[in-house]
Short mmCIF file of C-alpha atoms and ligand atoms in Angstrom, two decimals:
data_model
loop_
_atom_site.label_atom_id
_atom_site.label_comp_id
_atom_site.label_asym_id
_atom_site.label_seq_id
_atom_site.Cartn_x
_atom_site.Cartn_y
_atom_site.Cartn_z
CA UNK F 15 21.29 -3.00 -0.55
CA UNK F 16 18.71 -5.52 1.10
CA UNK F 17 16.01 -3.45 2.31
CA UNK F 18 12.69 -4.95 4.10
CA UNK F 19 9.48 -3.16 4.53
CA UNK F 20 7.10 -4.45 7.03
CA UNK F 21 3.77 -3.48 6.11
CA UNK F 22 2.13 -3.83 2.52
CA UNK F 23 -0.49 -1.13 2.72
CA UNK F 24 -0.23 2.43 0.64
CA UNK F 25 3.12 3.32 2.14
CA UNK F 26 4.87 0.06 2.57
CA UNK F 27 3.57 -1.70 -1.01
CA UNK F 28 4.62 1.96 -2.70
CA UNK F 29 8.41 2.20 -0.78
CA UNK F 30 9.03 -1.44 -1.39
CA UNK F 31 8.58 -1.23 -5.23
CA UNK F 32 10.10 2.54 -5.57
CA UNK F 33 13.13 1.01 -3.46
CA UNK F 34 13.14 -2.01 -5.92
CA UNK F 35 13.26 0.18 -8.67
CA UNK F 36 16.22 2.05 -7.20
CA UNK F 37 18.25 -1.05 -7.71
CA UNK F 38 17.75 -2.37 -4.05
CA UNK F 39 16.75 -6.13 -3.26
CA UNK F 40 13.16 -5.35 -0.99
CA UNK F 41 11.31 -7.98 0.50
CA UNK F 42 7.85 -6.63 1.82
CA UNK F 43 6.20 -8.61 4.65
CA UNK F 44 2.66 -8.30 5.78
CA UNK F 45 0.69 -10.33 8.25
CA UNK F 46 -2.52 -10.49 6.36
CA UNK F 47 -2.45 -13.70 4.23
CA UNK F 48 -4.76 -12.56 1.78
CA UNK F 49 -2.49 -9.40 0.55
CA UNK F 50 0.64 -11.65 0.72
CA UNK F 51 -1.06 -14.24 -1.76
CA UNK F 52 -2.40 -11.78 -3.87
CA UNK F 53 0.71 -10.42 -4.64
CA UNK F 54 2.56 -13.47 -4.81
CA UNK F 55 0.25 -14.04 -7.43
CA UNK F 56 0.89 -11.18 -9.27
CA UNK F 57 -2.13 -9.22 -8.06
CA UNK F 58 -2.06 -5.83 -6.55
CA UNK F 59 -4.54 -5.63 -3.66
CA UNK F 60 -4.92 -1.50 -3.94
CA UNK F 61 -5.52 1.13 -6.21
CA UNK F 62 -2.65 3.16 -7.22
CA UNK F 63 -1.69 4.62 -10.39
CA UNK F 64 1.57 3.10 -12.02
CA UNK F 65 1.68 0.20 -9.05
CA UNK F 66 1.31 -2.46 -11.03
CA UNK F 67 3.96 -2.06 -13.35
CA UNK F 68 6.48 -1.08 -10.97
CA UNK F 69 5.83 -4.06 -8.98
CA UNK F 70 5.87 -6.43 -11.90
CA UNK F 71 8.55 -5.33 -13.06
CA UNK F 72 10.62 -5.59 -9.69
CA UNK F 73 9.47 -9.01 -9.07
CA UNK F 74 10.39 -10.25 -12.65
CA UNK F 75 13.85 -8.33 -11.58
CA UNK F 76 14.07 -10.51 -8.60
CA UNK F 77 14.72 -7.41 -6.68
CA UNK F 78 11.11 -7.62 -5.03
CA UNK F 79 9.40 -10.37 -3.11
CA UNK F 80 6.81 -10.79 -0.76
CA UNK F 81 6.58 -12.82 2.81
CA UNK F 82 4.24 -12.91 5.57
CA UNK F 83 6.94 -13.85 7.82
CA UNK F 84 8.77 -11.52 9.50
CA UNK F 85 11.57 -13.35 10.38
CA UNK F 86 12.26 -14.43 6.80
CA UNK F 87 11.67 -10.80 5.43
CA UNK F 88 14.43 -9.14 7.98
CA UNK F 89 16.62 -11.58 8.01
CA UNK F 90 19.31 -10.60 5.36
CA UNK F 91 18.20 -6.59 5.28
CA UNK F 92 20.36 -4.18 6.34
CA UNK F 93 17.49 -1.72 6.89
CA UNK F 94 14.05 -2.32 8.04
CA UNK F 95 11.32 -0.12 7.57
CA UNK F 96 8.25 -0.26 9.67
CA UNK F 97 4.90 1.14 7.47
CA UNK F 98 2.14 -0.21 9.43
CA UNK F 99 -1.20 1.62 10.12
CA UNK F 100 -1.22 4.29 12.83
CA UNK F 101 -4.82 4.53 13.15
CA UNK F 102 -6.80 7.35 15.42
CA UNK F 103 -8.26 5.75 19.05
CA UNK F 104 -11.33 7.26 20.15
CA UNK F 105 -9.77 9.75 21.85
CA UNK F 106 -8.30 11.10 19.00
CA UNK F 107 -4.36 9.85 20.21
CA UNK F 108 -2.36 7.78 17.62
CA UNK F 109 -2.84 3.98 18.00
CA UNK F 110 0.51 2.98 18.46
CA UNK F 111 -0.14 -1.17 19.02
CA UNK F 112 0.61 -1.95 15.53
CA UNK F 113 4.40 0.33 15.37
CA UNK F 114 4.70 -1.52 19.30
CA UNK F 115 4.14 -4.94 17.81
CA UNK F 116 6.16 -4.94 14.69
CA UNK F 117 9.15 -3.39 16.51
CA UNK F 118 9.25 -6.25 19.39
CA UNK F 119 9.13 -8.70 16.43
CA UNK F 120 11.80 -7.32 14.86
CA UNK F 121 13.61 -7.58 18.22
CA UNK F 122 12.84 -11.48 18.41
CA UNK F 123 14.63 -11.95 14.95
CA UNK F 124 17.70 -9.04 15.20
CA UNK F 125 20.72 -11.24 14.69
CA UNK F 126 23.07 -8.62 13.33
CA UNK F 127 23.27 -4.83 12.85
CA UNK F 128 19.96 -3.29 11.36
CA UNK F 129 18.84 0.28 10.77
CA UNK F 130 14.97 0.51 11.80
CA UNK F 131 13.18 3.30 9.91
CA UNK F 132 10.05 4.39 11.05
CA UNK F 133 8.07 5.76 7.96
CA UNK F 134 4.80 5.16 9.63
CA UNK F 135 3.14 8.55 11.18
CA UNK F 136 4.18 8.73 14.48
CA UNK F 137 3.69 10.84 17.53
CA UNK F 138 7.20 12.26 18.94
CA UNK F 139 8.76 10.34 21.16
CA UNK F 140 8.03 7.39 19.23
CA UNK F 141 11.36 6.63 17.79
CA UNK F 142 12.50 6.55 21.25
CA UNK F 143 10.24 4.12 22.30
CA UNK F 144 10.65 1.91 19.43
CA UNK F 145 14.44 1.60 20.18
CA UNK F 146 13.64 0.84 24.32
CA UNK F 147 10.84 -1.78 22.66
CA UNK F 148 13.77 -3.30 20.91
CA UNK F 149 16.67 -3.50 23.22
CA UNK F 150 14.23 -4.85 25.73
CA UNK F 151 13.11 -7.55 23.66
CA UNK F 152 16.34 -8.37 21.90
CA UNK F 153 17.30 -12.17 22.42
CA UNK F 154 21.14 -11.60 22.37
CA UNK F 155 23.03 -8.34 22.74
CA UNK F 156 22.82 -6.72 18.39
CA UNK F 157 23.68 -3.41 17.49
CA UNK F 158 20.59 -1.18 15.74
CA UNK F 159 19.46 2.04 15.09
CA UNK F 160 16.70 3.56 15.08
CA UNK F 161 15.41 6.34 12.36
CA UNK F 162 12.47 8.44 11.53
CA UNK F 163 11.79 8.89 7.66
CA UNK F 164 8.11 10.13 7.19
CA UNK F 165 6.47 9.37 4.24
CA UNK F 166 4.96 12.23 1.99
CA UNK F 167 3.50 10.89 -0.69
CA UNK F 168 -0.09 10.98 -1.69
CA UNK F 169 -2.81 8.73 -2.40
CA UNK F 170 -3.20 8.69 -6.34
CA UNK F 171 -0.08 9.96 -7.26
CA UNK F 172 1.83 7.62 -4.83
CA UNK F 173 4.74 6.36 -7.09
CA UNK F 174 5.18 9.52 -8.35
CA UNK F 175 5.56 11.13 -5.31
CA UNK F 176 8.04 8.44 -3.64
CA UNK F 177 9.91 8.68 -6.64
CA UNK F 178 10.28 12.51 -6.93
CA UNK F 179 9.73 13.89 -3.57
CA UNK F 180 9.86 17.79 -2.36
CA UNK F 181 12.66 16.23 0.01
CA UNK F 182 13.56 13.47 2.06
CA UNK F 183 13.48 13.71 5.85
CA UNK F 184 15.74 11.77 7.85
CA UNK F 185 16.05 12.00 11.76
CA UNK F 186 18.61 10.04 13.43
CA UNK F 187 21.63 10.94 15.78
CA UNK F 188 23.53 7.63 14.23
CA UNK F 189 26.28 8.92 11.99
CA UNK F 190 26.04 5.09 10.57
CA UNK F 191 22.26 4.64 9.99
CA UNK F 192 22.58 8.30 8.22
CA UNK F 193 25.44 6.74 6.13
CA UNK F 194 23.27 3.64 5.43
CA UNK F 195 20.07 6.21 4.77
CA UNK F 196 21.84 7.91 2.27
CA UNK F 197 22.31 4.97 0.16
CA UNK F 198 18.54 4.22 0.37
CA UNK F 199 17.87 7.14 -1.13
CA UNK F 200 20.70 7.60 -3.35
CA UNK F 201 18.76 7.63 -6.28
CA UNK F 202 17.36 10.75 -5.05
CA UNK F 203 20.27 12.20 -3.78
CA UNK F 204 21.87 11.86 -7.68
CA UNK F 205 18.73 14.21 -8.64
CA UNK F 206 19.42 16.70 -6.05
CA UNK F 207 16.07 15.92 -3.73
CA UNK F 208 16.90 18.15 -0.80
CA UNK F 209 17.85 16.43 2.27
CA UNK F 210 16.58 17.39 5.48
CA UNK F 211 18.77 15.70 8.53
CA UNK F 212 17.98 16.26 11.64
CA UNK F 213 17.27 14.45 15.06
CA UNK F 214 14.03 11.56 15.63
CA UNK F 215 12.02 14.24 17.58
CA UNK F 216 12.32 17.05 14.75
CA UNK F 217 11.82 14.34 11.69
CA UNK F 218 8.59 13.04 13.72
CA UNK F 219 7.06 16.76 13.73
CA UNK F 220 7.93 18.03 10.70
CA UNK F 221 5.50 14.96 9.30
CA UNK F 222 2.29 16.55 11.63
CA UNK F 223 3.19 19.51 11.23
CA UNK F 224 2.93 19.34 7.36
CA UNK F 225 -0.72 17.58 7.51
CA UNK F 226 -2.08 19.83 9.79
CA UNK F 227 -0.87 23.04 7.79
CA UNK F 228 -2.38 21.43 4.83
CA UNK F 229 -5.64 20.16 6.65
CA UNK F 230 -5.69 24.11 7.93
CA UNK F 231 -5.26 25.60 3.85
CA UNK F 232 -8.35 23.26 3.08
CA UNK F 233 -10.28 23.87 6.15
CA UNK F 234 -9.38 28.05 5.47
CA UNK F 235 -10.89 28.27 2.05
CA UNK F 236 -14.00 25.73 3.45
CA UNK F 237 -14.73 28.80 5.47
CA UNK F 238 -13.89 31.29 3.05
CA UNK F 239 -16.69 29.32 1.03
CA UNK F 240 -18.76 29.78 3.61
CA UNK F 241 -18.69 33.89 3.74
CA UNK F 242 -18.49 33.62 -0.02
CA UNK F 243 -22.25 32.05 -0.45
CA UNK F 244 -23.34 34.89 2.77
CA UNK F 245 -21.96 38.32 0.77
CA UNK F 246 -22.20 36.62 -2.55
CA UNK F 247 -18.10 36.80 -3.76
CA UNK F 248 -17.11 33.39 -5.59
CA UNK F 249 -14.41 31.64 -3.96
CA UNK F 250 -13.02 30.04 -7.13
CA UNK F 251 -12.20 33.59 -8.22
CA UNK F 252 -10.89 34.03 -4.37
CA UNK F 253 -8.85 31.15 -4.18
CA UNK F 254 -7.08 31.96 -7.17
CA UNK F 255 -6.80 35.69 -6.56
CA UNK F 256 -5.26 34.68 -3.23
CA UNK F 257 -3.38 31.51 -4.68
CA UNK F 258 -1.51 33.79 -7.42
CA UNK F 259 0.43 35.47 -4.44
CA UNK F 260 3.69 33.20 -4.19
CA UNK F 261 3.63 33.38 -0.48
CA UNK F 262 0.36 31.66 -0.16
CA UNK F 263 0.55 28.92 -3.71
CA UNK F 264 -2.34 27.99 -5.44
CA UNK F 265 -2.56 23.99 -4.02
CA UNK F 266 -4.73 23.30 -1.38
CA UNK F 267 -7.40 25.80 -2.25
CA UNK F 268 -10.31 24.13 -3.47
CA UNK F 269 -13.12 24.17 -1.24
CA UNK F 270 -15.12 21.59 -0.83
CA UNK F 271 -17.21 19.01 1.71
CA UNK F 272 -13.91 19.25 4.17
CA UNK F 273 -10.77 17.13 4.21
CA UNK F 274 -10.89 13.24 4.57
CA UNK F 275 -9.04 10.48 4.29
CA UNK F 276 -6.27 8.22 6.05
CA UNK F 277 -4.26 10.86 6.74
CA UNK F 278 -5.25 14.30 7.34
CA UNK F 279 -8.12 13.14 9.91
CA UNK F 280 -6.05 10.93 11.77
CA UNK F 281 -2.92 13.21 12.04
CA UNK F 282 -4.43 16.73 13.15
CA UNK F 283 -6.24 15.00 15.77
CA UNK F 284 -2.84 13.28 16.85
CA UNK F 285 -0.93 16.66 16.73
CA UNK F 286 -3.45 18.32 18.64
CA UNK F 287 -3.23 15.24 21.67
CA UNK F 288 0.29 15.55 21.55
CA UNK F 289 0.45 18.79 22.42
CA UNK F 290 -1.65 18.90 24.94
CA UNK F 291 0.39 15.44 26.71
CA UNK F 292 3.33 18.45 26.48
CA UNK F 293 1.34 20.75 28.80
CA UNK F 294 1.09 23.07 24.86
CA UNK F 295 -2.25 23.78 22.97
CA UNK F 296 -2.60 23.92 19.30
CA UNK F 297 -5.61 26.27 18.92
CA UNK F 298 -5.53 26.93 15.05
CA UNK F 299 -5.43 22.96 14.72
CA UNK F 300 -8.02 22.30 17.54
CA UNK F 301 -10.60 24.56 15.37
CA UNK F 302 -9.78 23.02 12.05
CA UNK F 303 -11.03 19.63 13.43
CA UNK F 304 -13.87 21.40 15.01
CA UNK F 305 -14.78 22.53 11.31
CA UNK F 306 -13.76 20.13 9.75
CA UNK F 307 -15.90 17.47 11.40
CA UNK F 308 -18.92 20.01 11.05
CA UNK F 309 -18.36 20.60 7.30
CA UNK F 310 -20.37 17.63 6.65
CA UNK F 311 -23.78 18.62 8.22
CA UNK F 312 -23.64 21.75 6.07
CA UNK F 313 -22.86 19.81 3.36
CA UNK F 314 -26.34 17.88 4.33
CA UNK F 315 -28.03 20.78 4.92
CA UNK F 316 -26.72 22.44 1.52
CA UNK F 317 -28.68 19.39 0.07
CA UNK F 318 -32.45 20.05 2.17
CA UNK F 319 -32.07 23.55 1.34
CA UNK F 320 -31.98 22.59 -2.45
CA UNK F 321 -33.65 19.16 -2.90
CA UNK F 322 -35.65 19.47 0.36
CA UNK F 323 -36.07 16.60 3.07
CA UNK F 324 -33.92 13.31 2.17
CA UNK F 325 -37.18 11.49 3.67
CA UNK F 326 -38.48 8.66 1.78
CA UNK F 327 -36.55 10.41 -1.54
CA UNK F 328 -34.03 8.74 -3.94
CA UNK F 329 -31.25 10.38 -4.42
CA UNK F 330 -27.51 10.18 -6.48
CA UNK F 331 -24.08 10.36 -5.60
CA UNK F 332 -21.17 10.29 -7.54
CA UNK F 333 -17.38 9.54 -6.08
CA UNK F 334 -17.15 7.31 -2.40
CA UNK F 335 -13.60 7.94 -2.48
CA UNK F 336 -12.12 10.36 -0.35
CA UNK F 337 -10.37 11.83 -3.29
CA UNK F 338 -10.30 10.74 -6.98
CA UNK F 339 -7.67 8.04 -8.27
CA UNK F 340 -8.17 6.22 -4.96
CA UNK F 341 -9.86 3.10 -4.04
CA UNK F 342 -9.89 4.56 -0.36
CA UNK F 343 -12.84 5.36 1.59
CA UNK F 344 -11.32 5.97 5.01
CA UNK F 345 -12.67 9.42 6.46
CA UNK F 346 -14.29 10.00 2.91
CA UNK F 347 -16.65 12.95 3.26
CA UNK F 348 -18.87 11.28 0.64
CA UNK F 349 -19.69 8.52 2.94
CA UNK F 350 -20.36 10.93 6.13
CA UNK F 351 -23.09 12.79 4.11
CA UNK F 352 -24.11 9.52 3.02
CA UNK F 353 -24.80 7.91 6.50
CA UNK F 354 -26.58 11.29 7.11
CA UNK F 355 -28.93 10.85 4.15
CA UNK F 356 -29.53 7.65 5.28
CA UNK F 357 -30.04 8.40 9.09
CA UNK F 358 -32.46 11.25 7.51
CA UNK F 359 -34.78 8.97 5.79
CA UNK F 360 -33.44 8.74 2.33
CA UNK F 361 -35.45 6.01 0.61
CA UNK F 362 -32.68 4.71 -1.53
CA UNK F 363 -28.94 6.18 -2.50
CA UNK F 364 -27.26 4.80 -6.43
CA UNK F 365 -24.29 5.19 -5.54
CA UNK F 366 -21.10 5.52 -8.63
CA UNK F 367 -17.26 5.61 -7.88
CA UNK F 368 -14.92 4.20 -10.33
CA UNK F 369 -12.86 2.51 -7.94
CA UNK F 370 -14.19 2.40 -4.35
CA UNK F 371 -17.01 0.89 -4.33
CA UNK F 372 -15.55 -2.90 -3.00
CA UNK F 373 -14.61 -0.64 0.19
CA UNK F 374 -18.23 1.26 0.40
CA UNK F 375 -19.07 -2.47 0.25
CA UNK F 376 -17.42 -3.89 3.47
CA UNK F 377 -18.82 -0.42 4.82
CA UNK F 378 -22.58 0.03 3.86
CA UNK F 379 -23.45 -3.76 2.77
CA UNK F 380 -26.45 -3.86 0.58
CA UNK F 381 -28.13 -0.25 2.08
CA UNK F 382 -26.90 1.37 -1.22
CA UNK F 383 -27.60 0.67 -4.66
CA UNK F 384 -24.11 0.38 -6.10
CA UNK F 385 -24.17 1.39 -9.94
CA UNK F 386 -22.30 0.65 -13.37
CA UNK F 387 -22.17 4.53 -14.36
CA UNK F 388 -22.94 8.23 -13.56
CA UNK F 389 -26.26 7.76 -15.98
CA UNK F 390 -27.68 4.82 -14.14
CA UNK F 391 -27.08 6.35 -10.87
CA UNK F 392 -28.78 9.68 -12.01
CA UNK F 393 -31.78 7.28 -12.89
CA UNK F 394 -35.48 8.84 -10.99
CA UNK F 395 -33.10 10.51 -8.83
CA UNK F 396 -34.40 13.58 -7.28
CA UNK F 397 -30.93 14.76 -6.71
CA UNK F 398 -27.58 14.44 -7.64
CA UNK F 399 -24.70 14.96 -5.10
CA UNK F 400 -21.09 15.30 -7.14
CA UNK F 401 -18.89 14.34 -3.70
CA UNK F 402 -15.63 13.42 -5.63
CA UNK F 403 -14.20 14.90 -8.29
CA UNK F 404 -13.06 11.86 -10.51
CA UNK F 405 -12.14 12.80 -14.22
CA UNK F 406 -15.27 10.69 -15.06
CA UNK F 407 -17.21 13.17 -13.91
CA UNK F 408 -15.86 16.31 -15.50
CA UNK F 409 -17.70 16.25 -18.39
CA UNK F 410 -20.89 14.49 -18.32
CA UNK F 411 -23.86 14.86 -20.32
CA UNK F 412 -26.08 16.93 -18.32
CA UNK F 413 -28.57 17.13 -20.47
CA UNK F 414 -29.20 13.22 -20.50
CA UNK F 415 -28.53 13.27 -16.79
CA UNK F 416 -31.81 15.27 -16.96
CA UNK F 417 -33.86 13.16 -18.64
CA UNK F 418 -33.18 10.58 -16.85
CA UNK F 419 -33.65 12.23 -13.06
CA UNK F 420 -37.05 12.88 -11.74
CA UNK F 421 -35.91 16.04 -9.94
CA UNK F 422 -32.85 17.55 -12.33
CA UNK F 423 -30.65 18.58 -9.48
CA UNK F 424 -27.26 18.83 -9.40
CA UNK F 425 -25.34 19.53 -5.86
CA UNK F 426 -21.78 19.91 -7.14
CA UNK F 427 -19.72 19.69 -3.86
CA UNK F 428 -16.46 20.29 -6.17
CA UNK F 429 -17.00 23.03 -8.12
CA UNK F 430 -16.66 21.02 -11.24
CA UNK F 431 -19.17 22.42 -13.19
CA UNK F 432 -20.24 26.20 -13.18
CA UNK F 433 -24.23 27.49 -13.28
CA UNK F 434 -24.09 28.77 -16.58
CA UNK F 435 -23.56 25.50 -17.60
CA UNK F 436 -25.48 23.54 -15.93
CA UNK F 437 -28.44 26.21 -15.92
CA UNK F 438 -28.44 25.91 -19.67
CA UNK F 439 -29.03 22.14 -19.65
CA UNK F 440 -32.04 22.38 -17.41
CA UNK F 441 -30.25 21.32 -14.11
CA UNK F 442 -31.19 23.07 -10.67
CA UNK F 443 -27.45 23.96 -9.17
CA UNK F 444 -26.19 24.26 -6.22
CA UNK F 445 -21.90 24.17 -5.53
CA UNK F 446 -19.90 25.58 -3.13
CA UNK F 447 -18.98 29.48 -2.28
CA UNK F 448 -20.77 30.88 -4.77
CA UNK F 449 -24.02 32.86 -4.32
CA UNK F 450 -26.75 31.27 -2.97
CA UNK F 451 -29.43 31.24 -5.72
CA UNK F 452 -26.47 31.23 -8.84
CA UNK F 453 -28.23 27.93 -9.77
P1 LIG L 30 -2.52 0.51 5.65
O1 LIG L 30 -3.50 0.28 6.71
O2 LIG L 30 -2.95 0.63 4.21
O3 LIG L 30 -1.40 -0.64 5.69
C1 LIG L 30 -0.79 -1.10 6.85
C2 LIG L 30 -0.41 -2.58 6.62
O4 LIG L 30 0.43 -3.00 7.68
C3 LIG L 30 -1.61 -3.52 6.60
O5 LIG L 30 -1.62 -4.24 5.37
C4 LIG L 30 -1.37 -4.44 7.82
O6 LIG L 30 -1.81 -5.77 7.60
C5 LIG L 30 0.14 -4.37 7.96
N1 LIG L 30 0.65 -4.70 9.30
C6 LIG L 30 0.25 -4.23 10.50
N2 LIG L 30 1.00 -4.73 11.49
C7 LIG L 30 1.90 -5.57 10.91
C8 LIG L 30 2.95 -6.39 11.41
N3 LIG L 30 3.23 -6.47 12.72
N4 LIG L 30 3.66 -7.13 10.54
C9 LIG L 30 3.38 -7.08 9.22
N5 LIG L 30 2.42 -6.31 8.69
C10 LIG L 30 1.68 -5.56 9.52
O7 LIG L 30 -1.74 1.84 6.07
P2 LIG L 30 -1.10 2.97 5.14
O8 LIG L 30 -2.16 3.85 4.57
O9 LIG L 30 -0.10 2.35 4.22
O10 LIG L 30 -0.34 3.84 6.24
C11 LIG L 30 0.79 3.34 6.94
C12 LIG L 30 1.41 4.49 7.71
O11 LIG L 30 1.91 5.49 6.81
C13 LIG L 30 0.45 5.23 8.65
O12 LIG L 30 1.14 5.62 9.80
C14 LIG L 30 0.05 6.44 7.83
O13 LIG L 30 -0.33 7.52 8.66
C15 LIG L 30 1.32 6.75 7.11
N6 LIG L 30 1.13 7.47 5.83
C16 LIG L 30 0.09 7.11 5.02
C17 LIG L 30 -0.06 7.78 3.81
C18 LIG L 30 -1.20 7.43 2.89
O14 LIG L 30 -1.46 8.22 1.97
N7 LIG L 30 -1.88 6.32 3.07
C19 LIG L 30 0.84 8.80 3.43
C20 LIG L 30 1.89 9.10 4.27
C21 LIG L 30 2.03 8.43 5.49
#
């Protein structure tokens, strides 16, 4: 099939190669130059285990290539994706300009039939509008479809997760796009992914409703962290006590400094606005933002309460990235607490990530002190502030990250380490839900 996907960000650069690799022909289209170049040159412009390969491998297939013209990159496809950003407004609504903008241009250049499958995160009601966006800016009377196909997969393990999925939601009242969809996908199909079909309206919830469920598991055991340091339980020993029953699962469990990223931010806010346009409130959701949001101060004050003011200090922190394996910083908790430690006085943060720290870049400028490893970041630090858990920094020397701090402590805001261990090299210790004092 010829398949185009506008937008060459996490979700569209990931579902154009995984398509390509299904056997489909995939043109991906993006209207910033610099990514189209890039990957005409063979360059991948994100972080994303496996990426590469796949996409190299398309291209040298000549199943995958890459336009900035949207014309050109619809032109011949038989269904269009749309993956571009649905970032939050202020008010916390989903911004829909960029979903608005890409579907009248695909109305300016429909010359024949075309299924249009929204895999962007979209408020219901969306799909709707998309297909009244195109039939009033169509140029000649076409046939089209519209079709909602959220997009599940994660940062870090992005390929992986396009190319085994829990399932594959499709919402559409077309008989003929869900013909057409089923081909997409028929790679999956062959390996027995379950199928969800259903209408636009149901496909388009089931995609908040999963983030928000999620971002409520996180923001659950964040609390039970909480209670955990008051009465002095330890909530890795919770987690997994309550994780071993199957009706709860162990995933999503792991407290921490509160959920971040591109996603999980972004949506519960957007579920909680949509409700509320529909006369309905979301309370559970409503309070995990609240708590969310005000994870981070504790997280700040976790740090006074061990290392004392941030004013005029230098202090550490390892992992910018909202999660490990990522290059991306949007919503990362790492950088809240670091703009507070900043707006608190800090003197100077050394700052390590192993991939994100050309984002922090464009972000902070020259107001951190960026650094080649863990050690030279710990260097006449007077605290050290684990924020993401990247493999890097599951075994370090603590005993040289020591010597080389002026203050040896370690805030672990992942539970990567326990205070035995870092006790016994000499560290002060302070993580998350366990006993205040442990360290
Ligand atoms: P992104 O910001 O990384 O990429 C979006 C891309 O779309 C950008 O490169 C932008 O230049 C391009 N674009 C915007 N308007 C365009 C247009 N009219 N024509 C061509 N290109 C255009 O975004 P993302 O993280 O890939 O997310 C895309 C959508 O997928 C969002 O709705 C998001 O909520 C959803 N989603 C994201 C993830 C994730 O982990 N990132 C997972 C599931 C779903």
């Amino acid at each position: 099939m010829k398949i185009a996907v506008i937008g060459s960000g996490y979700v569209g650069l990931v579902s154009a190669a995984c398509l390509a690799d299904f056997g489909h022909f995939v043109t991906a289209v993006d209207k910033d130059e610099s990514r189209i170049k890039a990957l005409q040159q063979g360059e991948i412009p994100l972080y994303e285990l496996g990426l590469e390969e796949i996409v190299h491998r398309n291209v040298r297939g000549g199943r995958l290539s890459f336009t900035q013209s949207l014309g050109e990159g619809i032109k011949e496809a038989q269904v269009v994706f749309i993956g571009v950003g649905t970032p939050s407004r202020a008010d916390g609504t989903a911004d829909l300009s960029q979903v608005e903008a890409a579907a009248r241009e695909i109305a300016a250049h429909l010359q024949d039939y075309k299924v249009i499958v929204n895999k962007s995160t979209v408020p219901v009601g969306t799909g709707r509008r998309v297909k009244e966006i195109i039939a009033r800016n169509l140029r000649a009377p076409v046939e089209f479809d519209v079709v909602s196909n959220p997009e599940f997969l994660r940062e870090g393990s992005a390929v992986e997760d396009f190319m085994h999925p829990d399932r594959v939601v499709i919402g559409t009242e077309s008989p003929r796009a869900e013909e057409l969809m089923k081909e997409v996908y028929r790679a999956l199909y062959l390996i027995e992914t379950p199928f969800i079909l259903t209408n636009l309206e149901s496909a388009e919830l089931i995609k908040y409703a999963t983030n928000s469920f999620l971002a409520t598991k996180i923001t659950f055991i964040n609390e039970m962290a909480n209670l955990c340091e008051a009465v002095g339980a330890d909530v890795q020993v919770v987690a997994k006590g309550m994780g071993l029953d199957g009706r709860i699962g162990p995933k999503f469990l792991h407290a921490g400094p509160g959920y971040g990223g591109s996603c999980f931010p972004k949506d519960t806010r957007a579920l909680t606005q949509i409700a509320r346009l529909h006369g309905e409130r979301i309370s559970i959701v409503e309070a995990v933002v609240v708590v969310n949001e005000n994870r981070k101060e504790r997280m700040v004050e976790k740090i006074r309460r061990v290392a004392g003011s941030p004013a005029g200090k230098t202090l550490a922190v390892l992992g910018l990235s909202f999660k490990p394996n990522t290059d991306d910083v949007r919503e990362s908790p790492s950088l809240a607490i670091i703009r507070k430690l900043l707006d608190a006085g800090a003197k100077v943060i050394r700052v390590h990530d192993p991939a994100a720290v050309t984002a922090t870049r464009k972000i902070f400028g020259e107001l951190l002190y960026y650094c080649n490893d863990p050690y030279e970041a710990a260097e006449g630090a007077e605290a050290l502030v684990l924020a993401t858990e990247w493999n890097a920094y599951r075994r370090l020397d603590l005993a040289r990250l020591r010597s080389l701090m002026k203050t040896p402590v370690l805030i672990d805001l992942r539970n990567v380490y326990t205070p035995e261990e870092v006790g016994k090299a000499g560290l002060r210790y302070e993580s998350i839900g366990r006993r205040k004092g442990t360290s």
